Tab-separated table of C-alpha atoms in Angstrom:
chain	number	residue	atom	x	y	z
A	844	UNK	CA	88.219	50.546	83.938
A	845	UNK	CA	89.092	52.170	80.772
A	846	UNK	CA	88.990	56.103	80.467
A	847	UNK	CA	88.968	58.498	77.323
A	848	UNK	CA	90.418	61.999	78.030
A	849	UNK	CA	90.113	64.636	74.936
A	850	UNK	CA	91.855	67.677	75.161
A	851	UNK	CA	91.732	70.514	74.748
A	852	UNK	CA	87.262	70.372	75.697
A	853	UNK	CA	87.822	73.379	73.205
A	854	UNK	CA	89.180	74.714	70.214
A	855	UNK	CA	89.153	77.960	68.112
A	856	UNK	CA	90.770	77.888	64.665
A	857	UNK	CA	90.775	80.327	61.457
A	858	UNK	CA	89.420	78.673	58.488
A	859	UNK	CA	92.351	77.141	56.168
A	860	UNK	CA	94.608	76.155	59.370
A	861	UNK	CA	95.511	72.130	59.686
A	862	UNK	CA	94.884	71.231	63.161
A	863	UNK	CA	94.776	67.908	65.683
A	864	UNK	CA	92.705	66.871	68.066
A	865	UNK	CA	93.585	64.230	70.517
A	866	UNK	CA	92.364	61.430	72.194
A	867	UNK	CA	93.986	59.163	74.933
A	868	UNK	CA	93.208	56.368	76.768
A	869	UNK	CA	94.383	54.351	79.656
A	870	UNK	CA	93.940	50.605	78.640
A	871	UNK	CA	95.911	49.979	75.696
A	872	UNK	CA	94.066	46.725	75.332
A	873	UNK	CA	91.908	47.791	72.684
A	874	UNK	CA	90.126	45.680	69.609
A	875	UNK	CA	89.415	49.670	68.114
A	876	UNK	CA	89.123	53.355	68.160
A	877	UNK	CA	86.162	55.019	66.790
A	878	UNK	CA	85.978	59.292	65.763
A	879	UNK	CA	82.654	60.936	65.871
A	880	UNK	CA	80.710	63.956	64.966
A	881	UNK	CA	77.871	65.533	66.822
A	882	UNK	CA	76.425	68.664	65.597
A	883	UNK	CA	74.463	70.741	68.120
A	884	UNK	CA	71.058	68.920	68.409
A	885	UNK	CA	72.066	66.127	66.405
A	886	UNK	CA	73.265	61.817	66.844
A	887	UNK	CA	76.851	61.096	66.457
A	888	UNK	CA	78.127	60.622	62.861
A	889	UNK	CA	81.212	57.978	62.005
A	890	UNK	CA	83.864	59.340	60.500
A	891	UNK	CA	86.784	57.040	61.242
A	892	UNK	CA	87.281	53.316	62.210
A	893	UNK	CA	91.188	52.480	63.324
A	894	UNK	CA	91.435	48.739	64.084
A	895	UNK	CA	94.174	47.816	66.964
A	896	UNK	CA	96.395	46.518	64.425
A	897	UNK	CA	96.502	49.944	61.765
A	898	UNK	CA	98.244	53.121	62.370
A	899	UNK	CA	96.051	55.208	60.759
A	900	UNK	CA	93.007	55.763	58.093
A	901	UNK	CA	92.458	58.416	56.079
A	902	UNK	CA	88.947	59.959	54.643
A	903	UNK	CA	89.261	63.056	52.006
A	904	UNK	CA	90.782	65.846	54.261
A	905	UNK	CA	91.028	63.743	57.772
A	906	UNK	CA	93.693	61.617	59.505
A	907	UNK	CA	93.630	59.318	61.634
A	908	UNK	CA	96.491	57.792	63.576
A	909	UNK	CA	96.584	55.350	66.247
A	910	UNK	CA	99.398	54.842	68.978
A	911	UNK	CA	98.112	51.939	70.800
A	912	UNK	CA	100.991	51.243	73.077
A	913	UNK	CA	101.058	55.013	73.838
A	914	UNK	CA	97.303	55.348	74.440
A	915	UNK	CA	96.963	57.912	72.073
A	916	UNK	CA	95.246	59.358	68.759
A	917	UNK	CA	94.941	62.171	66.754
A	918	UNK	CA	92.704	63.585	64.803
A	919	UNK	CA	93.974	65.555	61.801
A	920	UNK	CA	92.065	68.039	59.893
A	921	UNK	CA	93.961	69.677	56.882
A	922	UNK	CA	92.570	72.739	55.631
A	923	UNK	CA	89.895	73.707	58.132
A	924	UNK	CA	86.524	74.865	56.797
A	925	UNK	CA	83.337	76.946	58.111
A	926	UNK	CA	81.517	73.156	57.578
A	927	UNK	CA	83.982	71.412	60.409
A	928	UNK	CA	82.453	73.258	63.213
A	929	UNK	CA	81.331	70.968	65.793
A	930	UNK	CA	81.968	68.317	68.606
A	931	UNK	CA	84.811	65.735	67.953
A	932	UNK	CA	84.375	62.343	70.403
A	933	UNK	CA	86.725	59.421	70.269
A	934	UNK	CA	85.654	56.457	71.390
A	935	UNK	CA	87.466	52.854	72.312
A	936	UNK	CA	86.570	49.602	72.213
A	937	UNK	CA	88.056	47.400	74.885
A	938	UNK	CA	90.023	43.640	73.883
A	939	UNK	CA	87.367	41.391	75.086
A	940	UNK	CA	84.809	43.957	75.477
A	941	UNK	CA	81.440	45.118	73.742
A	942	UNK	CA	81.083	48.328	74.857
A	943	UNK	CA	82.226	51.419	73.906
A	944	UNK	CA	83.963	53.978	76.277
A	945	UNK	CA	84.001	57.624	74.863
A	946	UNK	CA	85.812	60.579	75.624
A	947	UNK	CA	83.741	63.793	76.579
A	948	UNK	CA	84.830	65.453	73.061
A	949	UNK	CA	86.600	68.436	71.303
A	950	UNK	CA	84.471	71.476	70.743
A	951	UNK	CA	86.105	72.714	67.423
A	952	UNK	CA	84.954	76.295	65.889
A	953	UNK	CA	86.320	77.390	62.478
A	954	UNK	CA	86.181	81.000	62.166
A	955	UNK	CA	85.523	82.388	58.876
B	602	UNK	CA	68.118	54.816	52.952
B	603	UNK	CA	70.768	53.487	55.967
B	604	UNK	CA	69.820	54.624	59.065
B	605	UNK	CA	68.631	54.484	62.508
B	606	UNK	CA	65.339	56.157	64.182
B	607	UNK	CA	64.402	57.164	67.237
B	608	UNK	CA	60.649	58.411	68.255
B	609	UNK	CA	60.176	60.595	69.447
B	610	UNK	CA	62.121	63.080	68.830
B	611	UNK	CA	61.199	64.920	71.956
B	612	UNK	CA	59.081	64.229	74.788
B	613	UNK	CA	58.278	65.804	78.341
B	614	UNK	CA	56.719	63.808	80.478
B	615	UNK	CA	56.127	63.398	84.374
B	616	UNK	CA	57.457	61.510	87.187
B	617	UNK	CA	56.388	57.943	87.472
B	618	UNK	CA	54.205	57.887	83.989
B	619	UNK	CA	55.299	54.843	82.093
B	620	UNK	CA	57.843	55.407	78.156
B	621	UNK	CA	58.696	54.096	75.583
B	622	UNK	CA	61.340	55.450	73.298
B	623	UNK	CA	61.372	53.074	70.179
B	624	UNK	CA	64.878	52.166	67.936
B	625	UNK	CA	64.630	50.476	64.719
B	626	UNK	CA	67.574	50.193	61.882
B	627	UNK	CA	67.661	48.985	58.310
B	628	UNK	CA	70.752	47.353	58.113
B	629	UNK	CA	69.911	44.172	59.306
B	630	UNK	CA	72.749	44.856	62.358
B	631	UNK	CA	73.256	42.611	64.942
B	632	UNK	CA	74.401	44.674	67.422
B	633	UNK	CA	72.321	47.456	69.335
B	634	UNK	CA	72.641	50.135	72.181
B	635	UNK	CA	71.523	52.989	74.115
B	636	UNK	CA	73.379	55.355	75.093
B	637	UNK	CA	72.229	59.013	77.026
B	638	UNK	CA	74.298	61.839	77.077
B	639	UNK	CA	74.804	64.422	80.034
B	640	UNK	CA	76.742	67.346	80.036
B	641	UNK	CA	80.157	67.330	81.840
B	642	UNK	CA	79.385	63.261	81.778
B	643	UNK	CA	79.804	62.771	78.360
B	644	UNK	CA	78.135	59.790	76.429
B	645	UNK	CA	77.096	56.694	78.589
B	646	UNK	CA	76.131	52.917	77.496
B	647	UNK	CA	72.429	52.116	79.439
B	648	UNK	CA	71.847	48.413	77.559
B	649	UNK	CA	72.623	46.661	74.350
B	650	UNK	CA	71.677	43.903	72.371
B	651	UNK	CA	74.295	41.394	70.870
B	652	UNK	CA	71.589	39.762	69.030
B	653	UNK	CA	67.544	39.154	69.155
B	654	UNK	CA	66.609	38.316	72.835
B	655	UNK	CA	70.096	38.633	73.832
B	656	UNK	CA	70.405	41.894	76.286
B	657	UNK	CA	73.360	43.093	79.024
B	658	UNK	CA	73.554	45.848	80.949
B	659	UNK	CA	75.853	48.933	79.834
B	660	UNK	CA	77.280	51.164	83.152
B	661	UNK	CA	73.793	52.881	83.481
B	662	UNK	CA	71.001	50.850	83.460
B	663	UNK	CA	69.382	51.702	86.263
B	664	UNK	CA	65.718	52.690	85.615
B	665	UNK	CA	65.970	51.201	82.722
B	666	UNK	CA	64.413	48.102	80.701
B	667	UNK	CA	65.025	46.823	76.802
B	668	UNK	CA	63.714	43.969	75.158
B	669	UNK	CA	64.851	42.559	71.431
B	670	UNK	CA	62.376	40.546	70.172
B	671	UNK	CA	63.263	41.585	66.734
B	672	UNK	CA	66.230	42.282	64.876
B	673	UNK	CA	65.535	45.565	63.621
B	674	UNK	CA	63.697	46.854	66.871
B	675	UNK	CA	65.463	47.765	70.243
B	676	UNK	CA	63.012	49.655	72.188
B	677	UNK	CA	63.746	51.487	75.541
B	678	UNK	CA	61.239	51.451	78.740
B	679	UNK	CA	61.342	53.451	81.867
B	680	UNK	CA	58.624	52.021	83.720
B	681	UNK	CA	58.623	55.159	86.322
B	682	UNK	CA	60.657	57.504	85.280
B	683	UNK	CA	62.052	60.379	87.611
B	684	UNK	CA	64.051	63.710	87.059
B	685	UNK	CA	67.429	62.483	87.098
B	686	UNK	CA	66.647	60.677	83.679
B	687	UNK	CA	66.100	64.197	82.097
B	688	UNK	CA	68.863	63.366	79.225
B	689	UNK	CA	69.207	63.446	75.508
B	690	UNK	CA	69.134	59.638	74.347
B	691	UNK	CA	70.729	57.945	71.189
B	692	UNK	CA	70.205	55.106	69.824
B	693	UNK	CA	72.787	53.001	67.977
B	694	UNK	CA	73.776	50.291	66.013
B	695	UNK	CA	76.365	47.932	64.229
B	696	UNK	CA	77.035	44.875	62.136
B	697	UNK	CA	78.356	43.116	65.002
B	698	UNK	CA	79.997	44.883	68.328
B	699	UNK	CA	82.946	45.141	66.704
B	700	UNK	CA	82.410	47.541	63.508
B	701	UNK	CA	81.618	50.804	62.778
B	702	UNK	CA	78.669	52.023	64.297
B	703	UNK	CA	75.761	54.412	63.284
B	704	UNK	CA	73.639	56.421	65.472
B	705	UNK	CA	70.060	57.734	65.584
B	706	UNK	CA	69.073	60.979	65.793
B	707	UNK	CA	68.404	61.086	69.334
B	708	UNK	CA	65.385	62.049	72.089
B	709	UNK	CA	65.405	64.609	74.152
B	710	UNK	CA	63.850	63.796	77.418
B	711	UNK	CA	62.261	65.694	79.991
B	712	UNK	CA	60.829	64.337	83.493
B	713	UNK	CA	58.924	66.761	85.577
């Protein structure tokens, strides 16, 4: 059964510092990798899709790279703001699967 | 607007008194889920829907019923609920299993 470990469960940054989160997984027979958002009290907002066959996407100031052999990802965040505060969950979507398995998340705090 | 909602919002209810928590999306998506979320257990799939009136069970369905009788509607029943279903739930939903997918606001749920 596939699991998603994220670590570190939390992180505290000053605003302006790059940073990485990662993700890993132990079945690297994946069809994709999915990063999320959650802000307290809130659903889960898409920021990045990597298909198995990419190595990474980008979206304005993140990165995201996929090591599918390795069972790994990372998150990168250039230029931390205020705004970036919140929960960071990866999730995977097993080869031959339809579900999603997620990881428990990064609790990331930008301090002013 | 794109997006997926949930009502309600909140709800506290008692043991064994019949819910409903209703899902609906405009994006004419194929693919819906439920998931709840639990601290320390992280993010877990209860059903989803490939397609109208085609349902499977996720790795928590216990307690739990769905139907999809429409495409834009994925409502979630628990016929007699009990404590241990306390959680905050999300809704979801995709293009097919395999894209990106886009989450409701979620409902926070309490049994007494």
């Amino acid at each position: 059964k596939q699991e998603v470990t994220q670590i570190p469960a939390a992180l505290s940054v000053p605003e302006g510092e790059n940073l990485v989160l990662n993700c890993s997984f132990t079945d690297s027979a994946i069809y994709n990798l999915q990063w999320f958002r959650q802000d307290p009290g809130k659903g889960l907002t898409s920021l990045l899709l990597i298909q198995s066959s990419q190595r990474e996407q980008t979206s304005g100031r993140l990165n995201a790279s996929l090591d599918k052999s390795s069972g790994r990802s990372t998150l990168y965040i250039a230029a931390s703001q205020p705004g970036d505060s919140a929960t960071y969950l990866c999730a995977v979507l097993g080869a031959g699967s339809y579900q999603l398995t997620f990881g428990k998340g990064t609790k990331l705090s930008v301090i002013p | 607007e794109a997006q997926v909602t949930q009502n309600p919002r909140y709800l506290i209810t008692v043991t064994g008194k019949k819910l409903t928590v209703t899902c609906s999306q405009n994006m004419n998506h194929e693919y819906m889920s439920w998931y709840r979320q639990d601290p320390g257990l992280g993010l877990r799939q209860i059903y989803y829907s490939m397609n109208v009136e085609v349902t499977d069970k996720g790795d928590v369905p216990e307690g739990y019923k769905v139907s999809r009788k429409e495409k834009r509607n994925f409502p979630l029943i628990l016929e007699s609920p009990s404590p241990n279903q306390t959680s905050l739930y999300f809704c979801a939903s995709s293009g097919t299993a395999y894209n990106e997918q886009f989450f409701g606001p979620g409902t926070r749920l309490t049994v007494l």
